[in-house]
Amino acid sequence: MLELSQVSDKRHGELDLLLHVLCSQFKSFGFRYGYDIFIMFSKKGVFPCLKTCNFLLSSLVKANELHKSYEVFDVTCQGVAPDVFTFTTAINAFCKGGRAGDAVDLFCKMEGLGVSPNVVTYNNVIDGLCKSGRLEEAFRFKDRMVRSKVNPSVVTYGVLINGLMKKEKFEEASEVLVEMYSKGFAPNEVVFNALIDGYCRKGDMIEALRIRDEMVLKGMKPNSVTFNTLLQGFCRSNQMEQAEQVLGYILSSGLSVNMDACSYVVHWLLEMSRFDSALKIVRELLLRNIKASDSLLTPLVCGLCKCEKHSEAIELWFMLAGKGLAANTVTSNALLHGLCERGNMEEIFEVLKQMLEKGLLLDRISYNTLIFGCCKWGKIEEAFKLKEEMVQHEFQPDTYTYNFLMKGLADMGKIDDVHRLLHEAEEYGLVPNVYTYALLLEGYCNVNRIEDAVKLFKKLVYEKVELSSVVYNILIAAYCRVGNVMEAFKLRDAMKSGGILPTCATYSSLIHGMCLIGRVDEAKEILEEMRNEDCFLMYFVILL
């Protein structure tokens, strides 16, 4: 084709056709090739006609290929005399790229070359200046426009009103609106939306809604921009019930939704423990193939499980997977944890099998969660099988793994097996934590080996292990059960002297211990002490 171009005028028609086809039929792929071909031919001194240059230039600007559009404009000016459309498109590109100063310079150059700007040219410059915060200069261009006998359009006034509202210059915006009416222009959706946006930013939702109502009275239907602006306004002003209503309308009407504002509403619903409402929104988004953020999905799954809505949580997980928008590992682990808290491990393993078929990848936390569930519900053999599987998948068991297993064994009264497992953990270099010691103490107490529990406790004190109220409460409860309240009170005093405040569980054990040996009056004194320690109300909540 290049040879043809060097021979006859027919070359332009072929080059024009090629560039038109590339830009109109192949979208972004075509823009890139069209740009490359244009540059290649221009280096040979061959240029398409002005109409094709303008078409390529406008196509690049629409595709947001701004840097390429700048180069195409410069090259075009080397081989073709640009017209008002060429300059206007290039000015628009500069404004879109945040280069309002370059747009103004090009405007002046355009006039210097004798090309008269039209209303679109002026509007592009004014828009660029408003968006860059140069409002005074924008108004000077509007005056220059009038002096040049170019009449401002509804777009001109809309751009100026939008710029003023962004700067919260409400009085000036009202003046422009009055001028707009005086020139015979009625505000369109863009102008109304700019006004609504300004008042929403100000936090004046009453005025924003009034303008929305006026918009409707003028026969215009609020669009997605209108409703998303109101949605963001209600979120900013913390009027979340109204925000929820607007979001519901947006979703039910099939309008596009601002995801930041939508996520804010879902987050608020989760904080309010309104998990059903949050789930409804998440489902609506999924119907649009939009996945809510993982930071929302995880607490939603946790909340559903806490509310005994496990089936809804499971359904959500599989709905995500079915849309190819799989939940991440954290959310998946939250679901497994919720299921394990409820019990019925057979059902959990059936659900897990289906989740694995859908591509779920287990990590160490997944295995620990499942081991926790098995141990909690007496499936200790399955728990140890999971530990073996965990190792096979190159996940080293950690302190949590061993603690869950030891707790399961301790609950079954297999305290000697607990010691063997603790020894194994220590061989792998794992250090017992306060939870480990607590479950050992509880294991001893549950099989009435209180002396062994006391020995362990004294060892911990001697080794200056940082103990918690849980550790003290286990031993206090054990003493009270066998009627040895004197030792129980000694431990309570030791707690206080160690800077650990007695808890409701501490007082509950002491009261029951005193009642058990018939010292009811002294139990009442402890109840009064509870009142002074702010444990009184909590105690009765537990009793209820």
XYZ file of C-alpha atoms in Angstrom, residues 186-544:
359
model
C -34.528 25.400 30.630
C -32.226 23.309 32.841
C -31.682 19.771 31.590
C -30.848 16.630 33.564
C -27.159 17.575 33.691
C -27.891 20.965 35.274
C -30.360 19.542 37.763
C -27.894 16.809 38.715
C -25.160 19.411 39.221
C -27.446 21.368 41.562
C -28.425 18.225 43.467
C -24.776 17.204 43.767
C -23.821 20.586 45.192
C -26.459 20.511 47.904
C -25.657 16.892 48.701
C -22.022 17.858 49.216
C -23.190 20.659 51.472
C -25.296 18.185 53.456
C -28.521 20.016 52.652
C -30.531 16.971 51.650
C -33.860 18.799 51.979
C -32.862 21.245 49.230
C -31.377 18.402 47.153
C -34.694 16.532 47.322
C -36.606 19.727 46.510
C -34.569 20.134 43.326
C -35.153 16.477 42.496
C -38.906 17.084 42.839
C -38.666 20.197 40.667
C -36.836 18.125 38.081
C -39.752 15.686 38.001
C -42.303 18.530 37.733
C -40.378 19.817 34.690
C -41.049 16.467 33.022
C -37.563 15.039 33.439
C -37.003 11.594 34.874
C -34.202 11.357 37.472
C -31.498 9.032 36.168
C -28.794 6.890 37.732
C -26.596 9.973 38.266
C -29.415 11.651 40.203
C -30.078 8.701 42.475
C -26.422 7.852 43.055
C -25.779 11.498 43.951
C -28.613 11.351 46.503
C -27.313 8.007 47.780
C -23.848 9.467 48.392
C -25.368 12.559 49.965
C -27.400 10.551 52.455
C -24.299 8.480 53.292
C -22.188 11.609 53.849
C -24.825 13.112 56.145
C -25.236 9.777 57.949
C -28.911 9.483 57.051
C -28.548 5.785 56.515
C -32.214 4.760 56.521
C -32.828 7.123 53.598
C -29.644 5.898 51.917
C -30.913 2.330 52.215
C -34.223 3.321 50.573
C -32.486 5.057 47.669
C -30.149 2.099 47.175
C -33.125 -0.247 47.150
C -34.759 1.821 44.404
C -31.537 1.920 42.364
C -31.145 -1.840 42.500
C -34.808 -2.662 41.876
C -34.931 -0.250 38.930
C -31.892 -1.741 37.223
C -29.927 1.513 37.408
C -26.135 1.534 37.653
C -24.929 1.886 41.224
C -22.012 3.668 42.863
C -20.199 0.785 44.565
C -18.484 2.911 47.204
C -21.825 4.216 48.479
C -23.409 0.795 48.127
C -20.629 -0.780 50.189
C -21.056 1.938 52.818
C -24.744 1.036 53.190
C -23.961 -2.692 53.428
C -21.284 -1.979 56.043
C -23.824 0.017 58.072
C -26.365 -2.798 57.828
C -23.756 -5.265 59.090
C -22.918 -2.980 62.019
C -26.641 -2.839 62.825
C -26.774 -6.673 62.664
C -29.313 -6.432 59.836
C -27.807 -9.364 58.018
C -30.913 -10.245 55.988
C -31.020 -6.728 54.499
C -27.293 -6.830 53.735
C -27.688 -10.248 52.130
C -30.507 -8.974 49.915
C -28.268 -6.212 48.537
C -25.341 -8.590 48.006
C -27.629 -10.953 46.099
C -28.935 -8.099 43.935
C -25.346 -7.200 43.068
C -24.563 -10.801 42.191
C -27.482 -10.838 39.766
C -25.554 -8.066 37.997
C -22.336 -10.133 38.194
C -20.933 -7.687 40.747
C -19.165 -9.118 43.788
C -19.278 -7.202 47.056
C -15.848 -6.706 48.611
C -14.349 -9.529 50.670
C -14.235 -7.148 53.636
C -18.059 -7.130 53.518
C -18.635 -10.768 52.591
C -16.654 -12.132 55.543
C -18.615 -10.312 58.304
C -21.850 -11.049 56.422
C -21.143 -14.788 56.484
C -20.136 -14.566 60.156
C -23.306 -12.654 60.992
C -25.572 -15.080 59.160
C -24.007 -18.011 61.002
C -24.365 -16.274 64.383
C -28.056 -15.743 63.607
C -28.448 -19.463 62.841
C -28.892 -18.694 59.140
C -26.274 -21.196 58.062
C -28.195 -22.309 54.981
C -28.266 -18.706 53.681
C -24.521 -18.403 54.256
C -23.900 -21.654 52.373
C -26.199 -20.565 49.547
C -24.313 -17.258 49.256
C -20.954 -19.045 49.023
C -22.169 -21.300 46.212
C -23.894 -18.398 44.450
C -20.561 -16.585 44.376
C -18.811 -19.679 43.055
C -21.510 -20.198 40.417
C -20.972 -16.666 39.109
C -17.232 -17.199 38.864
C -16.767 -14.661 41.683
C -15.538 -17.075 44.324
C -15.288 -16.003 47.946
C -11.728 -15.699 49.167
C -10.139 -18.033 51.710
C -10.924 -15.756 54.663
C -14.640 -15.701 53.838
C -14.625 -19.454 53.198
C -12.954 -20.075 56.542
C -15.546 -17.861 58.228
C -18.262 -20.093 56.763
C -16.476 -23.267 57.915
C -16.082 -21.787 61.402
C -19.754 -20.875 61.580
C -20.737 -24.371 60.539
C -18.337 -25.956 63.033
C -19.763 -23.841 65.852
C -23.211 -25.231 65.074
C -22.110 -28.866 64.956
C -23.282 -31.770 62.748
C -19.848 -32.537 61.347
C -21.218 -35.090 58.880
C -23.181 -32.327 57.155
C -20.150 -30.035 57.282
C -17.947 -32.575 55.526
C -20.604 -33.022 52.847
C -20.722 -29.256 52.285
C -16.918 -29.139 52.335
C -16.767 -31.814 49.627
C -18.983 -29.672 47.378
C -16.935 -26.561 48.162
C -13.729 -28.362 47.197
C -15.357 -29.421 43.926
C -16.070 -25.730 43.270
C -12.404 -24.883 43.652
C -11.992 -24.131 47.363
C -8.361 -24.346 48.463
C -7.796 -25.106 52.139
C -5.064 -23.383 54.119
C -3.746 -23.897 57.646
C -6.624 -21.901 59.138
C -9.141 -24.039 57.217
C -7.664 -27.210 58.682
C -7.486 -25.737 62.176
C -11.115 -24.673 61.905
C -12.222 -28.161 60.905
C -10.071 -29.727 63.640
C -11.664 -27.329 66.133
C -15.124 -28.441 65.017
C -14.291 -32.126 65.238
C -12.799 -31.754 68.720
C -15.691 -29.634 69.948
C -18.246 -32.214 68.888
C -16.362 -35.322 69.987
C -15.052 -36.410 66.580
C -11.504 -36.762 67.838
C -10.475 -39.492 65.367
C -11.553 -37.329 62.424
C -9.603 -34.441 63.956
C -6.374 -36.443 64.001
C -6.994 -37.569 60.403
C -7.294 -33.927 59.413
C -3.992 -33.234 61.171
C -2.335 -35.929 59.053
C -3.948 -34.590 55.879
C -2.782 -31.120 56.843
C 0.835 -32.317 57.002
C 0.450 -34.129 53.678
C -0.558 -30.818 52.098
C 2.565 -29.223 53.578
C 0.816 -27.196 56.270
C 2.728 -27.559 59.519
C 0.426 -27.881 62.569
C 0.793 -24.892 64.873
C -0.047 -24.101 68.490
C -3.721 -23.692 67.601
C -3.804 -27.142 66.011
C -2.350 -28.817 69.086
C -4.469 -26.782 71.511
C -7.676 -27.823 69.732
C -6.607 -31.471 69.750
C -5.552 -31.354 73.408
C -8.847 -29.682 74.333
C -10.740 -32.438 72.554
C -8.765 -35.098 74.437
C -9.154 -33.257 77.747
C -12.922 -33.025 77.278
C -12.945 -36.819 76.917
C -10.940 -37.194 80.116
C -7.844 -38.460 78.292
C -5.415 -36.302 80.218
C -2.447 -38.655 79.693
C -2.974 -38.426 75.926
C -2.989 -34.654 76.324
C 0.472 -34.821 77.907
C 1.784 -36.999 75.090
C 0.453 -34.566 72.500
C 1.946 -31.619 74.390
C 5.302 -33.375 74.365
C 4.991 -33.861 70.584
C 4.205 -30.175 70.085
C 7.226 -29.152 72.150
C 9.435 -31.480 70.091
C 8.366 -29.493 67.013
C 9.459 -26.322 68.766
C 5.981 -25.052 69.595
C 5.669 -23.089 72.826
C 2.566 -23.640 75.013
C 0.490 -20.527 75.590
C -1.937 -19.556 78.343
C -4.750 -21.389 76.536
C -2.669 -24.579 76.590
C -2.181 -24.318 80.336
C -5.852 -23.494 80.865
C -7.005 -26.614 79.065
C -4.492 -28.724 81.007
C -5.782 -27.332 84.302
C -9.380 -27.875 83.213
C -8.536 -31.424 82.130
C -7.063 -32.223 85.530
C -10.030 -30.703 87.343
C -12.582 -32.513 85.188
C -11.107 -35.894 86.211
C -10.803 -34.791 89.853
C -7.004 -34.586 89.765
C -6.996 -31.253 91.564
C -3.613 -31.926 93.193
C -2.033 -32.243 89.750
C -3.810 -29.053 88.716
C -2.401 -27.243 91.770
C 1.107 -28.497 91.014
C 0.845 -27.223 87.456
C -0.518 -23.881 88.653
C 2.340 -23.438 91.172
C 4.820 -24.304 88.432
C 3.350 -21.611 86.200
C 3.523 -19.062 89.009
C 7.120 -20.051 89.765
C 8.079 -19.720 86.086
C 6.350 -16.319 86.045
C 4.046 -17.283 83.189
C 1.567 -14.460 82.537
C -1.737 -15.908 83.703
C -5.257 -14.773 82.899
C -8.490 -14.740 84.876
C -9.513 -17.880 82.965
C -6.681 -19.891 84.542
C -7.566 -18.696 88.045
C -11.273 -19.284 87.507
C -10.747 -22.903 86.477
C -8.985 -23.725 89.726
C -11.354 -21.605 91.858
C -14.341 -23.427 90.350
C -12.707 -26.789 91.043
C -12.057 -25.908 94.709
C -15.624 -24.657 95.142
C -17.082 -27.843 93.650
C -15.357 -29.928 96.332
C -16.234 -27.430 99.088
C -12.697 -26.101 99.632
C -13.743 -22.455 99.582
C -10.785 -21.366 101.719
C -8.320 -22.214 98.943
C -10.722 -20.698 96.431
C -10.690 -17.389 98.310
C -6.890 -17.496 98.550
C -6.746 -17.747 94.771
C -9.207 -14.864 94.424
C -6.932 -12.731 96.640
C -3.899 -13.817 94.621
C -5.685 -12.674 91.465
C -6.249 -9.221 92.904
C -2.709 -8.870 94.173
C -1.457 -9.888 90.728
C -3.465 -7.110 89.107
C -6.095 -9.432 87.642
C -9.647 -8.371 88.389
C -12.103 -11.102 89.430
C -14.767 -11.716 86.803
C -18.388 -12.718 86.937
C -17.253 -16.343 86.651
C -15.005 -15.875 89.707
C -17.839 -14.568 91.870
C -20.307 -17.105 90.517
C -18.061 -19.992 91.590
C -17.472 -18.478 95.036
C -21.204 -17.877 95.620
C -22.127 -21.396 94.604
C -19.288 -22.777 96.713
C -20.475 -20.903 99.810
C -24.068 -21.997 99.237
C -22.899 -25.575 98.767
C -21.469 -25.665 102.301
C -24.445 -23.776 103.774
C -22.800 -20.384 104.296
C -25.578 -18.437 102.565
C -25.104 -15.193 104.505
C -21.464 -15.008 103.420
C -22.597 -15.742 99.866
C -24.791 -12.634 100.088
C -21.744 -10.614 101.117
C -19.964 -11.796 97.970
C -23.006 -10.786 95.960
C -22.662 -7.290 97.411
C -18.975 -7.284 96.484
C -20.023 -8.200 92.956
C -22.268 -5.163 92.897
C -19.344 -2.935 93.862
C -17.175 -4.535 91.154
C -19.836 -3.946 88.432
C -20.323 -7.696 87.978
C -23.777 -7.739 89.553
C -25.828 -7.056 86.423
C -23.830 -9.477 84.310
C -24.348 -12.196 86.888
C -28.102 -11.937 86.664
C -27.974 -11.782 82.875
C -26.155 -15.117 82.945
C -28.688 -16.564 85.394
C -31.546 -15.480 83.132
